[in-house]
Coordinates of C-alpha atoms in Angstrom, one line a residue:
Chain G
M222 CA -45.6 123.7 189.3
E223 CA -42.8 124.3 191.7
Q224 CA -40.4 121.4 192.4
Q225 CA -41.0 120.1 195.9
V226 CA -38.2 119.1 198.1
N227 CA -39.3 116.6 200.7
T228 CA -37.7 117.6 204.0
Q229 CA -38.1 118.0 207.7
P230 CA -39.0 121.6 208.5
D231 CA -37.6 121.8 212.0
A232 CA -34.1 120.4 211.0
P233 CA -31.3 122.9 210.5
I234 CA -31.2 124.1 206.9
L235 CA -27.7 122.7 206.3
E236 CA -25.5 120.4 208.3
L237 CA -22.0 119.6 207.2
S238 CA -20.6 116.5 208.9
H239 CA -16.9 115.5 208.7
L240 CA -16.6 116.8 205.2
G241 CA -13.4 116.2 203.4
K242 CA -12.1 116.9 199.9
K243 CA -9.0 115.7 198.1
F244 CA -7.7 116.7 194.6
G245 CA -5.6 113.7 193.8
D246 CA -3.3 113.3 196.8
N247 CA -3.7 116.9 197.8
V248 CA -6.0 117.2 200.8
V249 CA -7.8 120.6 200.6
L250 CA -10.6 120.0 203.2
R251 CA -10.4 118.0 206.4
D252 CA -13.2 117.2 208.9
I253 CA -15.4 120.2 208.3
S254 CA -18.5 120.1 210.5
F255 CA -21.0 122.9 211.2
T256 CA -24.7 123.5 211.1
V257 CA -26.6 126.4 209.5
R258 CA -29.9 127.4 211.0
A259 CA -32.6 129.7 209.5
G260 CA -31.7 133.4 209.6
E261 CA -28.0 132.8 210.4
V262 CA -25.4 134.9 208.6
I263 CA -22.1 133.0 208.7
S264 CA -18.9 134.6 207.5
V265 CA -16.0 132.3 206.4
I266 CA -12.6 134.0 206.6
G267 CA -9.1 132.8 206.1
S268 CA -6.1 133.3 203.8
S269 CA -6.1 132.3 200.1
G270 CA -5.8 128.5 199.7
S271 CA -7.3 127.7 203.1
G272 CA -10.2 125.9 201.4
K273 CA -13.0 128.4 202.0
S274 CA -14.2 128.5 198.4
T275 CA -13.8 124.7 198.0
M276 CA -15.9 124.2 201.1
L277 CA -18.6 126.5 199.7
R278 CA -18.5 124.8 196.3
C279 CA -18.9 121.4 198.0
I280 CA -22.1 122.5 199.7
N281 CA -24.0 122.7 196.4
L282 CA -21.9 119.9 194.9
L283 CA -20.1 122.0 192.3
E284 CA -17.2 120.0 193.8
T285 CA -17.9 116.5 194.9
P286 CA -16.7 115.9 198.5
T287 CA -14.5 112.9 198.9
L288 CA -15.5 112.3 202.6
G289 CA -18.4 113.1 204.9
N290 CA -22.0 114.1 204.5
I291 CA -24.1 117.2 203.8
Y292 CA -27.6 117.2 205.1
Y293 CA -30.3 119.6 203.8
R294 CA -33.1 119.8 206.3
G295 CA -32.1 116.5 207.7
Q296 CA -31.7 114.7 204.3
D297 CA -28.4 113.5 203.0
I298 CA -28.1 115.2 199.6
Q299 CA -25.6 112.7 198.2
T300 CA -27.9 109.7 198.3
G301 CA -30.1 110.9 195.4
N302 CA -33.2 111.1 197.6
I303 CA -33.4 114.8 196.8
P304 CA -32.9 115.6 193.1
L305 CA -29.7 117.5 192.7
T306 CA -31.4 120.2 190.6
A307 CA -34.2 120.8 193.1
Y308 CA -31.6 121.0 196.0
R309 CA -29.5 123.5 194.1
A310 CA -32.5 125.6 193.3
K311 CA -33.0 125.9 197.1
V312 CA -29.4 126.7 197.8
G313 CA -28.5 129.9 195.8
M314 CA -25.0 130.8 194.9
V315 CA -23.4 134.1 194.1
F316 CA -20.0 133.9 192.5
Q317 CA -16.9 136.0 192.5
Q318 CA -17.1 136.3 188.7
F319 CA -20.9 136.9 188.7
N320 CA -21.5 134.3 186.0
L321 CA -24.5 136.1 184.5
F322 CA -25.7 134.4 181.4
G323 CA -24.1 136.2 178.5
N324 CA -26.8 135.4 176.0
M325 CA -29.6 137.0 178.1
N326 CA -30.3 140.6 179.1
V327 CA -30.7 141.6 182.8
L328 CA -34.4 140.7 183.0
A329 CA -34.0 137.4 181.2
N330 CA -31.2 136.4 183.5
C331 CA -33.6 136.7 186.4
V332 CA -36.8 135.4 184.7
R333 CA -35.6 132.5 182.5
P334 CA -34.1 130.3 185.3
Q335 CA -37.4 130.6 187.3
Q336 CA -39.3 129.3 184.2
I337 CA -36.7 126.6 183.3
V338 CA -36.0 125.2 186.8
L339 CA -39.2 126.1 188.8
G340 CA -41.7 126.0 185.9
R341 CA -43.1 129.4 186.8
T342 CA -45.1 131.2 184.3
R343 CA -43.5 134.1 182.4
E344 CA -45.8 136.7 184.2
D345 CA -45.2 135.3 187.6
A346 CA -41.4 135.1 187.0
T347 CA -41.3 138.6 185.6
D348 CA -43.1 140.0 188.7
R349 CA -40.8 138.3 191.1
A350 CA -37.7 139.3 189.0
M351 CA -38.7 143.0 189.0
E352 CA -39.3 142.9 192.7
Y353 CA -35.8 141.8 193.4
L354 CA -34.2 143.9 190.7
E355 CA -35.9 146.9 192.3
K356 CA -34.5 145.8 195.7
V357 CA -30.9 145.7 194.4
G358 CA -31.3 148.9 192.5
M359 CA -31.0 147.4 189.0
A360 CA -34.6 147.7 187.8
A361 CA -33.7 150.5 185.4
Y362 CA -31.2 148.3 183.5
I363 CA -33.5 145.4 182.6
N364 CA -32.7 145.8 178.9
A365 CA -28.9 145.8 179.3
R366 CA -26.8 142.8 178.5
P367 CA -24.2 141.7 181.1
A368 CA -21.3 142.8 178.9
Q369 CA -22.7 146.4 179.1
L370 CA -22.6 146.6 182.9
S371 CA -19.9 147.3 185.5
G372 CA -18.8 144.6 187.9
G373 CA -20.8 146.0 190.8
Q374 CA -23.9 146.2 188.6
K375 CA -23.4 142.6 187.4
Q376 CA -23.0 141.4 191.0
R377 CA -26.2 143.1 192.1
V378 CA -28.1 141.5 189.1
A379 CA -26.6 138.1 190.1
I380 CA -27.9 138.6 193.6
A381 CA -31.4 139.5 192.3
R382 CA -31.3 136.4 190.0
T383 CA -30.5 134.2 193.0
L384 CA -33.2 135.8 195.2
A385 CA -35.8 135.4 192.5
M386 CA -35.5 131.6 192.9
N387 CA -36.6 132.0 196.6
P388 CA -33.7 130.0 198.0
D389 CA -33.5 128.9 201.7
V390 CA -29.9 129.9 201.9
I391 CA -27.5 131.8 199.7
L392 CA -23.8 131.0 199.4
F393 CA -21.6 133.9 198.6
D394 CA -18.2 133.1 197.1
E395 CA -16.0 136.2 197.6
P396 CA -18.7 138.4 196.0
T397 CA -16.7 141.6 196.1
S398 CA -13.2 140.3 195.4
A399 CA -13.4 140.9 191.6
L400 CA -14.8 144.5 192.0
D401 CA -13.2 147.9 191.7
P402 CA -12.9 149.4 195.2
E403 CA -15.6 152.0 194.5
M404 CA -18.1 149.2 193.5
V405 CA -17.7 147.2 196.7
G406 CA -19.8 149.4 198.9
G407 CA -23.0 149.0 196.8
V408 CA -22.8 145.2 196.8
L409 CA -22.1 145.0 200.5
D410 CA -25.1 147.4 201.2
V411 CA -27.3 145.0 199.3
M412 CA -25.9 142.0 201.3
R413 CA -26.4 143.9 204.6
D414 CA -30.0 144.6 203.7
L415 CA -30.5 140.9 202.9
A416 CA -29.0 139.8 206.2
E417 CA -31.3 142.2 208.1
S418 CA -34.3 140.9 206.2
G419 CA -33.6 137.5 207.7
M420 CA -32.0 135.7 204.7
T421 CA -29.8 132.8 205.7
M422 CA -26.3 133.4 204.2
I423 CA -22.9 131.8 204.2
V424 CA -20.4 134.4 203.0
V425 CA -16.8 133.6 202.1
T426 CA -15.2 137.0 202.2
H427 CA -12.1 139.1 202.8
E428 CA -14.3 142.0 203.9
M429 CA -13.4 141.9 207.6
A430 CA -15.7 144.8 208.5
F431 CA -18.7 143.0 206.9
A432 CA -17.8 139.7 208.8
R433 CA -17.5 141.6 212.1
D434 CA -20.6 143.8 211.8
V435 CA -23.1 141.8 209.8
S436 CA -22.6 138.1 210.6
N437 CA -23.8 136.2 213.7
R438 CA -21.0 133.7 213.4
V439 CA -17.5 133.7 212.0
I440 CA -15.6 130.6 210.8
F441 CA -11.9 131.0 210.4
M442 CA -10.3 128.4 208.1
D443 CA -6.7 127.6 207.9
G444 CA -5.0 124.7 206.0
G445 CA -8.3 123.0 205.0
V446 CA -9.7 122.8 208.6
I447 CA -12.0 125.1 210.7
A448 CA -9.4 126.6 213.0
E449 CA -11.7 128.7 215.0
E450 CA -15.4 129.4 215.1
G451 CA -17.5 131.8 217.2
T452 CA -19.4 135.1 217.4
P453 CA -17.7 138.0 215.7
T454 CA -16.9 139.4 219.1
E455 CA -15.2 136.2 220.1
V456 CA -13.2 135.7 216.9
F457 CA -12.2 139.3 216.3
Q458 CA -11.7 140.5 219.9
N459 CA -10.6 137.4 221.8
P460 CA -9.3 134.9 219.2
R461 CA -8.3 131.7 221.0
E462 CA -5.9 130.4 218.4
A463 CA -2.5 131.9 217.6
R464 CA -3.0 131.4 213.9
T465 CA -6.3 133.4 214.0
R466 CA -4.5 136.2 215.8
E467 CA -1.7 136.1 213.3
F468 CA -4.2 136.2 210.3
L469 CA -6.2 139.0 211.9
S470 CA -3.2 141.2 212.7
R471 CA -2.1 140.8 209.1
F472 CA -5.5 141.8 207.8
L473 CA -6.6 144.4 210.3
G474 CA -3.1 145.8 211.0
N475 CA -3.4 148.4 208.2
N476 CA -7.0 149.3 208.9
Chain J
M85 CA -15.1 132.7 118.0
N86 CA -13.3 134.1 120.9
L87 CA -13.7 133.1 124.6
F88 CA -16.5 135.5 125.3
E89 CA -18.4 134.5 122.3
W90 CA -18.1 130.8 123.3
M91 CA -19.3 131.7 126.8
G92 CA -22.3 133.5 125.3
K93 CA -23.1 130.6 123.1
I94 CA -22.9 128.0 125.9
I95 CA -25.1 130.1 128.1
S96 CA -27.7 130.7 125.4
Q97 CA -27.9 126.9 124.7
Y98 CA -27.4 125.5 128.2
W99 CA -28.8 128.2 130.6
L100 CA -31.6 126.0 131.7
Q101 CA -29.2 123.2 132.7
F102 CA -26.9 125.6 134.4
L103 CA -29.9 126.9 136.4
K104 CA -30.9 123.4 137.4
G105 CA -27.2 122.6 138.3
T106 CA -27.0 125.7 140.4
G107 CA -30.2 124.8 142.1
N108 CA -29.0 121.3 142.9
T109 CA -25.6 122.6 144.1
L110 CA -27.4 125.0 146.5
L111 CA -29.8 122.4 147.6
M112 CA -27.0 120.0 148.5
A113 CA -25.0 122.7 150.3
I114 CA -28.0 124.0 152.3
I115 CA -29.4 120.7 153.4
G116 CA -25.9 119.2 153.9
T117 CA -24.8 122.1 156.1
L118 CA -28.1 122.2 158.1
V119 CA -28.3 118.4 158.7
G120 CA -24.5 118.3 159.3
F121 CA -24.9 121.1 161.9
L122 CA -27.6 119.1 163.6
I123 CA -25.5 116.0 163.6
G124 CA -22.5 118.0 165.0
L125 CA -24.7 119.6 167.7
A126 CA -26.0 116.2 168.8
I127 CA -22.6 114.6 168.9
A128 CA -21.0 117.5 170.7
M129 CA -23.8 117.6 173.3
V130 CA -23.3 113.9 174.0
R131 CA -19.5 114.1 174.1
T132 CA -19.6 117.0 176.7
I133 CA -21.9 115.2 179.2
P134 CA -19.9 115.3 182.4
V135 CA -18.9 111.9 183.7
R136 CA -18.2 111.9 187.5
E137 CA -16.1 109.5 189.5
T138 CA -19.3 108.9 191.5
D139 CA -21.3 107.7 188.6
S140 CA -22.1 104.0 188.4
G141 CA -19.8 101.7 186.5
F142 CA -22.5 100.8 184.0
R143 CA -23.1 104.5 183.1
R144 CA -19.4 105.1 182.7
A145 CA -19.0 102.1 180.5
V146 CA -22.0 103.2 178.3
M147 CA -20.6 106.7 178.0
R148 CA -17.2 105.3 177.1
A149 CA -18.6 103.1 174.3
V150 CA -20.8 105.9 172.9
N151 CA -17.8 108.2 172.9
W152 CA -15.7 105.7 171.2
I153 CA -18.2 105.2 168.4
L154 CA -18.7 108.9 167.9
S155 CA -15.0 109.6 167.7
A156 CA -14.5 106.7 165.3
Y157 CA -17.2 108.3 163.1
V158 CA -15.5 111.7 163.2
E159 CA -12.0 110.3 162.5
V160 CA -13.0 108.0 159.7
V161 CA -15.2 110.5 157.9
R162 CA -12.7 113.3 158.3
G163 CA -9.8 111.1 157.4
T164 CA -11.0 110.0 153.9
P165 CA -11.8 112.1 150.9
M166 CA -15.5 112.8 150.3
M167 CA -15.1 111.8 146.6
V168 CA -14.0 108.3 147.7
Q169 CA -16.7 108.0 150.3
A170 CA -19.3 109.0 147.6
L171 CA -18.0 106.4 145.2
I172 CA -17.9 103.6 147.7
I173 CA -21.3 104.4 149.3
H174 CA -23.1 105.2 146.1
Y175 CA -21.9 102.2 144.1
S176 CA -22.3 99.7 146.9
L177 CA -25.4 100.8 148.8
F178 CA -27.4 103.2 146.8
V179 CA -27.1 101.7 143.4
V180 CA -28.4 98.4 144.8
V181 CA -31.5 99.9 146.4
G182 CA -32.1 102.3 143.6
M183 CA -31.5 105.5 145.5
P184 CA -31.4 108.6 143.2
S185 CA -28.0 110.1 143.0
L186 CA -29.1 113.5 144.3
L187 CA -30.4 111.9 147.5
S188 CA -27.2 109.9 148.0
A189 CA -25.2 113.1 147.4
I190 CA -27.2 115.0 150.1
I191 CA -26.8 112.1 152.6
I192 CA -23.0 111.9 151.9
I193 CA -22.6 115.7 152.3
S194 CA -24.6 115.7 155.5
F195 CA -22.5 112.9 157.1
N196 CA -19.3 114.5 156.0
T197 CA -20.3 117.9 157.3
G198 CA -21.5 116.3 160.5
A199 CA -18.0 115.0 161.3
Y200 CA -16.5 118.5 160.9
M201 CA -19.3 120.2 162.7
A202 CA -19.0 117.8 165.7
E203 CA -15.5 119.2 166.3
I204 CA -16.5 122.8 165.5
V205 CA -19.4 122.7 168.0
R206 CA -17.3 121.0 170.6
G207 CA -14.7 123.8 170.2
G208 CA -17.5 126.3 170.6
I209 CA -18.7 124.6 173.8
I210 CA -15.3 124.3 175.4
S211 CA -14.6 128.0 174.5
I212 CA -17.5 129.1 176.8
D213 CA -16.3 130.2 180.2
R214 CA -16.7 127.5 182.9
G215 CA -18.5 130.1 185.0
Q216 CA -21.5 129.9 182.6
F217 CA -21.8 126.2 183.3
E218 CA -21.4 126.7 187.0
G219 CA -23.9 129.6 187.1
A220 CA -26.5 127.4 185.4
H221 CA -25.8 124.3 187.4
A222 CA -25.8 126.2 190.7
I223 CA -29.2 127.7 189.9
G224 CA -30.6 124.2 189.4
M225 CA -30.5 123.5 185.7
S226 CA -29.8 120.0 184.4
H227 CA -27.0 119.4 181.8
A228 CA -29.5 119.5 179.0
Q229 CA -31.2 122.7 180.2
T230 CA -27.7 124.3 180.7
M231 CA -26.8 123.4 177.1
V232 CA -30.0 124.5 175.5
H233 CA -30.6 127.7 177.3
V234 CA -27.2 129.0 178.2
I235 CA -24.2 127.3 176.5
L236 CA -25.4 126.5 173.0
P237 CA -26.8 130.0 172.2
Q238 CA -23.4 131.5 173.0
A239 CA -21.4 128.7 171.5
I240 CA -23.3 128.8 168.2
R241 CA -22.8 132.6 168.0
N242 CA -19.1 132.1 168.5
I243 CA -18.8 129.4 165.8
M244 CA -20.9 131.2 163.2
P245 CA -17.8 132.1 161.2
S246 CA -16.8 128.4 161.1
I247 CA -20.3 127.3 160.2
G248 CA -20.2 129.9 157.3
N249 CA -16.9 128.3 156.3
E250 CA -18.4 124.9 156.1
F251 CA -21.3 126.2 154.1
V252 CA -18.9 127.8 151.6
V253 CA -16.8 124.6 151.5
N254 CA -20.0 122.6 150.8
I255 CA -21.1 124.8 147.9
K256 CA -17.7 124.3 146.3
D257 CA -16.9 120.7 147.4
S258 CA -20.2 119.3 146.3
S259 CA -18.6 119.6 142.8
V260 CA -16.7 116.3 143.5
L261 CA -20.1 114.6 143.7
S262 CA -20.3 114.9 139.9
V263 CA -18.5 111.6 140.0
I264 CA -21.8 109.9 141.0
A265 CA -23.6 111.7 138.2
V266 CA -25.5 114.3 140.2
T267 CA -26.7 117.1 137.9
E268 CA -25.0 119.8 139.9
L269 CA -23.1 122.8 138.6
M270 CA -19.8 121.0 137.8
F271 CA -21.6 118.1 136.1
V272 CA -23.6 120.5 133.9
S273 CA -20.4 122.5 133.0
K274 CA -18.6 119.3 132.0
Q275 CA -21.6 118.4 129.7
A276 CA -21.9 121.8 128.2
G277 CA -18.1 122.1 127.6
G278 CA -18.1 118.6 126.1
A279 CA -20.9 119.3 123.6
Y280 CA -18.7 121.9 121.9
A281 CA -15.3 120.5 122.9
K282 CA -14.8 124.0 124.6
F283 CA -14.1 123.3 128.2
V284 CA -12.4 126.6 129.3
P285 CA -15.4 128.9 128.6
A286 CA -17.8 126.4 130.3
Y287 CA -15.6 126.2 133.4
I288 CA -15.2 129.9 133.6
I289 CA -19.0 130.2 133.6
C290 CA -19.0 127.5 136.3
A291 CA -16.4 129.4 138.4
I292 CA -18.3 132.7 138.1
V293 CA -21.6 131.0 139.3
Y294 CA -19.7 129.4 142.3
F295 CA -18.2 132.7 143.2
I296 CA -21.6 134.5 143.1
L297 CA -23.1 131.8 145.3
T298 CA -20.3 131.8 147.9
F299 CA -20.1 135.6 148.0
T300 CA -23.8 136.0 148.5
V301 CA -23.9 133.4 151.2
T302 CA -21.0 135.0 153.1
R303 CA -22.8 138.4 153.1
I304 CA -26.0 136.8 154.4
L305 CA -24.1 135.0 157.2
R306 CA -22.4 138.2 158.2
Y307 CA -25.7 139.9 158.5
L308 CA -27.1 137.0 160.6
E309 CA -24.1 137.3 162.9
K310 CA -24.9 141.0 163.5
K311 CA -28.5 140.2 164.2
M312 CA -27.4 137.5 166.7
D313 CA -25.3 140.1 168.6
G314 CA -28.4 142.0 169.4
S315 CA -28.7 145.7 169.8
S316 CA -25.6 147.7 170.7
S317 CA -27.6 150.1 172.7
Y318 CA -29.9 149.7 175.7
T319 CA -32.4 151.9 177.6
I320 CA -32.3 152.9 181.2
C321 CA -35.9 153.2 182.3
G322 CA -37.3 155.6 184.9
S323 CA -35.7 157.9 187.4
Q324 CA -36.6 159.0 190.9
S325 CA -38.4 162.1 189.7
D326 CA -39.9 160.7 186.6
P327 CA -40.8 157.0 186.3
G328 CA -41.3 157.3 182.5
A329 CA -37.9 158.7 181.8
E330 CA -35.6 156.8 179.4
I331 CA -31.9 157.2 178.8
H332 CA -30.5 155.5 175.7
I333 CA -27.0 154.2 176.1
K334 CA -25.2 153.5 172.8
R335 CA -21.9 151.6 172.5
E336 CA -19.3 153.4 170.3
E337 CA -18.9 151.6 167.1
A338 CA -15.4 150.1 167.0

């Protein structure tokens, strides 16, 4: 039996409202508000330490926000009305360091979480896992253990593992930053296909070309706040803020 | 008679007792290590339950009390000699309720091993990369599911050498339980040596048996570790032209 999450279907998938996060006295996020609607691909850019990853980790409560609210389909996720595990199953996450389970082979990485969290049968879970492993081009490697794969292969398996849970939205935390340059393309291709298939995605990335070409919306973060937000054309071609221009010129100057 | 002749004589007269002693020593070591491991596993799982700032005051107070009791158990049992524990517990509790000394011995070894195992397992858990916890939590697993399906299988593999150490230590250190008159290997050797007033040959036999036990156990554990590591090779299945194709990838042996 699948865990049911009681929600309002017409509400935005996610809504962040005045989110703030402090580590001790150190304020890392301030007044973060935005909504995510079905099918949107949102890229979050900004320099290291601007709070992008912390913001993403707050969304599925890997970090506990110190201020503000997060609504999933209209329901506040911090009130306990939605079980945390059921919510997390609906909000997939792909990590910079892949975080494949080291004690399981590729297939088990994609099958076991479905059985454990969603209570799917082994056959059902295996069929779904194979479908997504096929999609990311890793079906041939089902017997391999994570330690036997390259970074790019691991990341593609991690994406398949997340997809097999049938999430409503996937959070990508710098998915290509730990990869060798020649591995980046394969992972970005998979993500591009996903975006085109209508998957809702929030992507924290340093891949400016991906942010510009694939996303519908770009959020530029600086010093723990959203400094600028708009369509890729607005942000990349006509940035309103001086700090956005400064960041982009530093990043795109050598391209 | 020389040393070897004495050893031969003692074996020919006392082989049945030695056999029984060896059996009891193994029994204590195996059950003690297994139960101790389970105690350690349980304690380490409880002690690694995350406590968040947002948890209720009651929950935090309970967790603090439980942690205090568990760490007191670990500290007291690790901080006093097993022989002294055995004497106190056996002569106060077990003698009164008529507990057989073998059973007391097994209980004492289990509790003792549990205290060490708690720290060994905790070490195994904290040695696992944070990303493994985050990956499991982010996909929707609870703390218990994360532990059982992801963390413990890897932690246990990593602490196998330490578990083996504990097993070997238990085989040898169960000898101190001869003080509560368990007919284990040491107790039997003392009796056999005493019968002829020839202690050195009896204890040499004793030492040889201990060594055979520990050496065998070490080999078996090494074999188990290899099995836990799984195959060093994997198969790539299918290709564009031939779905039945298989390529076998083998890791070079280090």
